[in-house]
PDB file of C-alpha atoms in Angstrom:
ATOM      1  CA  MET A   1       6.570 -14.747   7.884  1.00 48.00           C
ATOM      2  CA  ILE A   2       8.045 -11.302   8.314  1.00 60.00           C
ATOM      3  CA  ASN A   3       9.714 -10.521  11.633  1.00 79.00           C
ATOM      4  CA  GLU A   4       7.630  -7.600  12.908  1.00 92.00           C
ATOM      5  CA  GLN A   5       7.182  -5.923  16.238  1.00 97.00           C
ATOM      6  CA  LEU A   6       3.852  -4.254  16.988  1.00 98.00           C
ATOM      7  CA  TYR A   7       2.581  -2.573  20.138  1.00 98.00           C
ATOM      8  CA  ALA A   8      -0.926  -2.659  21.571  1.00 98.00           C
ATOM      9  CA  ASN A   9      -1.312   0.757  23.179  1.00 98.00           C
ATOM     10  CA  PRO A  10      -4.425   0.780  25.419  1.00 98.00           C
ATOM     11  CA  TYR A  11      -6.785   3.738  25.328  1.00 96.00           C
ATOM     12  CA  ASN A  12      -7.062   3.211  29.094  1.00 94.00           C
ATOM     13  CA  SER A  13      -4.147   5.340  30.307  1.00 93.00           C
ATOM     14  CA  SER A  14      -3.890   3.542  33.648  1.00 95.00           C
ATOM     15  CA  VAL A  15      -2.510   0.423  31.934  1.00 97.00           C
ATOM     16  CA  ALA A  16       0.724  -0.216  30.066  1.00 97.00           C
ATOM     17  CA  GLY A  17       0.512  -1.814  26.649  1.00 97.00           C
ATOM     18  CA  PHE A  18       2.354  -4.814  25.286  1.00 98.00           C
ATOM     19  CA  TYR A  19       4.486  -5.853  22.328  1.00 98.00           C
ATOM     20  CA  PHE A  20       3.528  -8.701  20.014  1.00 98.00           C
ATOM     21  CA  SER A  21       4.603 -10.290  16.746  1.00 97.00           C
ATOM     22  CA  SER A  22       1.631 -12.442  15.715  1.00 96.00           C
ATOM     23  CA  TYR A  23      -2.132 -12.400  15.871  1.00 97.00           C
ATOM     24  CA  ASP A  24      -2.157 -15.369  18.266  1.00 97.00           C
ATOM     25  CA  GLU A  25       0.255 -13.576  20.589  1.00 97.00           C
ATOM     26  CA  TYR A  26      -1.967 -10.473  20.462  1.00 98.00           C
ATOM     27  CA  LYS A  27      -5.100 -12.502  21.257  1.00 98.00           C
ATOM     28  CA  THR A  28      -3.387 -14.311  24.158  1.00 98.00           C
ATOM     29  CA  LYS A  29      -1.983 -11.143  25.728  1.00 98.00           C
ATOM     30  CA  SER A  30      -5.092  -9.017  25.185  1.00 97.00           C
ATOM     31  CA  SER A  31      -7.392 -11.679  26.652  1.00 96.00           C
ATOM     32  CA  LYS A  32      -5.450 -11.542  29.949  1.00 96.00           C
ATOM     33  CA  HIS A  33      -4.928  -7.777  30.009  1.00 97.00           C
ATOM     34  CA  VAL A  34      -6.735  -6.061  32.912  1.00 96.00           C
ATOM     35  CA  ASP A  35      -6.619  -2.600  34.469  1.00 95.00           C
ATOM     36  CA  PRO A  36      -5.809  -1.894  38.164  1.00 95.00           C
ATOM     37  CA  CYS A  37      -9.468  -2.515  39.067  1.00 95.00           C
ATOM     38  CA  GLY A  38      -9.415  -5.950  37.441  1.00 95.00           C
ATOM     39  CA  LEU A  39     -11.552  -4.887  34.472  1.00 96.00           C
ATOM     40  CA  PRO A  40     -10.560  -6.172  31.021  1.00 96.00           C
ATOM     41  CA  VAL A  41      -8.751  -3.773  28.707  1.00 97.00           C
ATOM     42  CA  GLU A  42     -10.683  -3.912  25.455  1.00 95.00           C
ATOM     43  CA  GLU A  43      -9.538  -1.123  23.150  1.00 97.00           C
ATOM     44  CA  TYR A  44      -6.071  -0.551  21.759  1.00 98.00           C
ATOM     45  CA  GLU A  45      -4.316   1.568  19.229  1.00 98.00           C
ATOM     46  CA  ILE A  46      -2.005  -0.690  17.233  1.00 98.00           C
ATOM     47  CA  ASP A  47       1.433   0.813  16.598  1.00 98.00           C
ATOM     48  CA  TYR A  48       3.972  -0.499  14.096  1.00 98.00           C
ATOM     49  CA  ILE A  49       7.313  -0.581  15.907  1.00 97.00           C
ATOM     50  CA  GLU A  50       9.691  -2.571  13.729  1.00 96.00           C
ATOM     51  CA  GLY A  51       9.612  -4.577  10.519  1.00 95.00           C
ATOM     52  CA  GLU A  52       9.754  -4.357   6.750  1.00 94.00           C
ATOM     53  CA  LEU A  53       6.269  -3.014   5.950  1.00 96.00           C
ATOM     54  CA  PRO A  54       5.627   0.221   7.884  1.00 97.00           C
ATOM     55  CA  GLU A  55       4.366   2.099   4.792  1.00 97.00           C
ATOM     56  CA  LEU A  56       1.819  -0.596   4.003  1.00 98.00           C
ATOM     57  CA  PHE A  57       0.720  -0.885   7.645  1.00 98.00           C
ATOM     58  CA  ASN A  58       0.106   2.872   7.834  1.00 97.00           C
ATOM     59  CA  ALA A  59      -1.611   3.071   4.438  1.00 98.00           C
ATOM     60  CA  CYS A  60      -3.992   0.282   5.491  1.00 98.00           C
ATOM     61  CA  ASN A  61      -4.739   2.045   8.806  1.00 97.00           C
ATOM     62  CA  ILE A  62      -4.425  -1.242  10.652  1.00 97.00           C
ATOM     63  CA  ASP A  63      -6.380  -1.360  13.893  1.00 97.00           C
ATOM     64  CA  GLN A  64      -7.949  -4.058  16.053  1.00 96.00           C
ATOM     65  CA  SER A  65     -10.609  -4.811  13.451  1.00 95.00           C
ATOM     66  CA  THR A  66      -8.081  -5.385  10.654  1.00 96.00           C
ATOM     67  CA  LEU A  67      -5.234  -6.886  12.683  1.00 97.00           C
ATOM     68  CA  GLN A  68      -6.149 -10.480  11.859  1.00 97.00           C
ATOM     69  CA  ALA A  69      -6.207  -9.666   8.132  1.00 96.00           C
ATOM     70  CA  TRP A  70      -2.797  -8.030   8.528  1.00 97.00           C
ATOM     71  CA  PHE A  71      -1.194 -11.187   9.866  1.00 96.00           C
ATOM     72  CA  ASN A  72      -3.193 -13.773   7.898  1.00 95.00           C
ATOM     73  CA  GLU A  73      -3.425 -12.079   4.502  1.00 96.00           C
ATOM     74  CA  ILE A  74      -1.536  -8.830   4.000  1.00 96.00           C
ATOM     75  CA  GLU A  75       1.957  -9.422   5.350  1.00 93.00           C
ATOM     76  CA  ILE A  76       2.247 -12.737   3.474  1.00 94.00           C
ATOM     77  CA  MET A  77       1.251 -11.281   0.072  1.00 96.00           C
ATOM     78  CA  ASP A  78       3.809 -11.089  -2.681  1.00 96.00           C
ATOM     79  CA  LYS A  79       5.351  -7.703  -3.481  1.00 96.00           C
ATOM     80  CA  PRO A  80       3.108  -6.898  -6.494  1.00 97.00           C
ATOM     81  CA  ASP A  81      -0.073  -7.490  -4.450  1.00 97.00           C
ATOM     82  CA  GLN A  82       1.303  -5.473  -1.521  1.00 97.00           C
ATOM     83  CA  THR A  83       2.126  -2.650  -3.926  1.00 98.00           C
ATOM     84  CA  GLU A  84      -1.401  -2.669  -5.358  1.00 98.00           C
ATOM     85  CA  LEU A  85      -2.897  -2.876  -1.875  1.00 98.00           C
ATOM     86  CA  TYR A  86      -0.785   0.118  -0.841  1.00 98.00           C
ATOM     87  CA  PHE A  87      -2.009   2.072  -3.894  1.00 98.00           C
ATOM     88  CA  ARG A  88      -5.641   1.172  -3.294  1.00 98.00           C
ATOM     89  CA  CYS A  89      -5.528   2.147   0.398  1.00 98.00           C
ATOM     90  CA  ASP A  90      -3.269   5.194   0.150  1.00 97.00           C
ATOM     91  CA  ASN A  91      -4.339   6.697  -3.183  1.00 96.00           C
ATOM     92  CA  LEU A  92      -7.897   5.465  -3.656  1.00 96.00           C
ATOM     93  CA  GLY A  93      -8.880   5.557   0.029  1.00 96.00           C
ATOM     94  CA  GLN A  94     -10.133   1.983   0.144  1.00 96.00           C
ATOM     95  CA  ASP A  95     -10.192   0.134   3.442  1.00 94.00           C
ATOM     96  CA  PRO A  96      -7.950  -2.952   3.527  1.00 96.00           C
ATOM     97  CA  GLN A  97     -10.746  -5.537   3.279  1.00 94.00           C
ATOM     98  CA  GLU A  98     -12.287  -3.824   0.252  1.00 95.00           C
ATOM     99  CA  ALA A  99      -8.851  -3.386  -1.334  1.00 96.00           C
ATOM    100  CA  ILE A 100      -7.961  -7.058  -0.790  1.00 96.00           C
ATOM    101  CA  TYR A 101     -11.241  -8.074  -2.427  1.00 95.00           C
ATOM    102  CA  ASP A 102     -10.533  -5.776  -5.405  1.00 95.00           C
ATOM    103  CA  LEU A 103      -6.918  -6.878  -5.959  1.00 95.00           C
ATOM    104  CA  ASN A 104      -6.205  -7.624  -9.618  1.00 90.00           C
ATOM    105  CA  SER A 105      -9.808  -6.845 -10.585  1.00 92.00           C
ATOM    106  CA  ASP A 106      -9.135  -3.714 -12.597  1.00 90.00           C
ATOM    107  CA  GLY A 107      -6.239  -1.503 -13.517  1.00 93.00           C
ATOM    108  CA  SER A 108      -2.585  -2.346 -13.506  1.00 95.00           C
ATOM    109  CA  ILE A 109       0.569  -1.183 -11.817  1.00 97.00           C
ATOM    110  CA  SER A 110       3.947  -1.128 -13.492  1.00 96.00           C
ATOM    111  CA  ALA A 111       7.382  -0.298 -12.177  1.00 97.00           C
ATOM    112  CA  GLY A 112       8.717   3.037 -13.345  1.00 98.00           C
ATOM    113  CA  SER A 113       7.793   6.682 -13.576  1.00 98.00           C
ATOM    114  CA  SER A 114       4.951   8.236 -15.514  1.00 98.00           C
ATOM    115  CA  LEU A 115       7.518   9.443 -18.038  1.00 97.00           C
ATOM    116  CA  TYR A 116       8.769   5.887 -18.525  1.00 97.00           C
ATOM    117  CA  TYR A 117       5.142   4.734 -18.932  1.00 97.00           C
ATOM    118  CA  ALA A 118       4.441   7.450 -21.523  1.00 96.00           C
ATOM    119  CA  TYR A 119       7.591   6.605 -23.474  1.00 95.00           C
ATOM    120  CA  SER A 120       6.793   2.869 -23.426  1.00 96.00           C
ATOM    121  CA  TYR A 121       3.183   3.512 -24.447  1.00 95.00           C
ATOM    122  CA  ILE A 122       4.209   5.617 -27.460  1.00 95.00           C
ATOM    123  CA  GLU A 123       6.941   3.169 -28.469  1.00 93.00           C
ATOM    124  CA  ASP A 124       4.716   0.086 -28.106  1.00 95.00           C
ATOM    125  CA  SER A 125       1.800   1.655 -29.976  1.00 95.00           C
ATOM    126  CA  GLY A 126       3.937   2.731 -32.915  1.00 93.00           C
ATOM    127  CA  ILE A 127       2.138   6.075 -33.100  1.00 91.00           C
ATOM    128  CA  LEU A 128       5.307   8.031 -33.851  1.00 92.00           C
ATOM    129  CA  ASN A 129       6.193   5.698 -36.713  1.00 90.00           C
ATOM    130  CA  THR A 130       3.210   7.068 -38.640  1.00 91.00           C
ATOM    131  CA  LEU A 131       4.765  10.561 -38.648  1.00 90.00           C
ATOM    132  CA  PRO A 132       7.619  11.738 -40.827  1.00 90.00           C
ATOM    133  CA  GLU A 133      11.006  11.319 -39.125  1.00 89.00           C
ATOM    134  CA  ASN A 134      11.725  15.061 -39.058  1.00 89.00           C
ATOM    135  CA  ILE A 135       8.530  15.600 -36.998  1.00 90.00           C
ATOM    136  CA  GLN A 136       9.025  12.629 -34.668  1.00 89.00           C
ATOM    137  CA  ARG A 137      11.876  14.340 -32.812  1.00 89.00           C
ATOM    138  CA  TYR A 138       9.533  17.112 -31.666  1.00 92.00           C
ATOM    139  CA  PHE A 139       7.253  14.807 -29.703  1.00 93.00           C
ATOM    140  CA  ASP A 140       7.282  15.890 -26.041  1.00 95.00           C
ATOM    141  CA  PHE A 141       7.159  12.766 -23.865  1.00 96.00           C
ATOM    142  CA  GLU A 142       7.226  14.811 -20.648  1.00 97.00           C
ATOM    143  CA  ALA A 143       4.187  16.844 -21.691  1.00 97.00           C
ATOM    144  CA  PHE A 144       2.363  13.677 -22.739  1.00 97.00           C
ATOM    145  CA  ALA A 145       3.119  12.016 -19.371  1.00 97.00           C
ATOM    146  CA  ARG A 146       1.991  15.152 -17.542  1.00 97.00           C
ATOM    147  CA  ASP A 147      -1.260  15.225 -19.553  1.00 98.00           C
ATOM    148  CA  LEU A 148      -1.914  11.560 -18.747  1.00 97.00           C
ATOM    149  CA  GLU A 149      -1.486  12.319 -15.050  1.00 97.00           C
ATOM    150  CA  TYR A 150      -3.620  15.490 -15.128  1.00 97.00           C
ATOM    151  CA  SER A 151      -6.425  13.653 -16.898  1.00 97.00           C
ATOM    152  CA  GLY A 152      -6.312  10.852 -14.306  1.00 95.00           C
ATOM    153  CA  ASP A 153      -5.390   8.190 -16.844  1.00 97.00           C
ATOM    154  CA  ILE A 154      -2.250   7.329 -14.872  1.00 98.00           C
ATOM    155  CA  THR A 155      -0.992   7.929 -11.342  1.00 98.00           C
ATOM    156  CA  GLU A 156       2.659   7.907 -10.360  1.00 98.00           C
ATOM    157  CA  PHE A 157       3.362   6.901  -6.756  1.00 98.00           C
ATOM    158  CA  SER A 158       6.209   5.668  -4.585  1.00 98.00           C
ATOM    159  CA  TYR A 159       6.164   2.618  -2.374  1.00 98.00           C
ATOM    160  CA  ASP A 160       8.985   0.919  -0.526  1.00 96.00           C
ATOM    161  CA  GLY A 161      11.588   3.176  -2.144  1.00 96.00           C
ATOM    162  CA  GLU A 162      10.460   2.455  -5.711  1.00 98.00           C
ATOM    163  CA  THR A 163       8.417   4.428  -8.242  1.00 98.00           C
ATOM    164  CA  TYR A 164       5.331   2.922  -9.876  1.00 98.00           C
ATOM    165  CA  THR A 165       2.666   3.998 -12.340  1.00 98.00           C
ATOM    166  CA  ALA A 166      -0.948   2.901 -11.934  1.00 98.00           C
ATOM    167  CA  THR A 167      -3.358   2.833 -14.884  1.00 97.00           C
ATOM    168  CA  GLY A 168      -7.016   1.978 -15.267  1.00 94.00           C
ATOM    169  CA  PHE A 169      -8.150   2.484 -11.658  1.00 93.00           C
TER     170      PHE A 169
END
């Protein structure tokens, strides 16, 4: 489990919030949380204070309704699944539950820039080998990568300090 610090910030401004690091801790503290009149505090904004996954937390728009999924599913995923989840939430606008359901169902994500993807695609396909050698050197990999991005065939994005290219989404 990742060592994270989150904060339940009540919408009721007459009450201070509380820090927590697990879903059970959140449930325990929130079930006992009352305002000065003794009424239960029921609604919170969940803030990411400290940990290793702030980008993913923000991309998933974690709130009370998705907090359990955060602790029980998302934060324990391996890095490739977290990267795809980030892409699906941040770039495709999926909510976390939908994105979790769709993981690995279509498309793929590879490490590297769109230029690296374009170069690898051309090299792996052998397309240039069908052209005379004196023409091969004029192939513009940057323009090809740019065209792939403009057409929506690939999407370059950054997550956790690394560059990735998504295809087939």
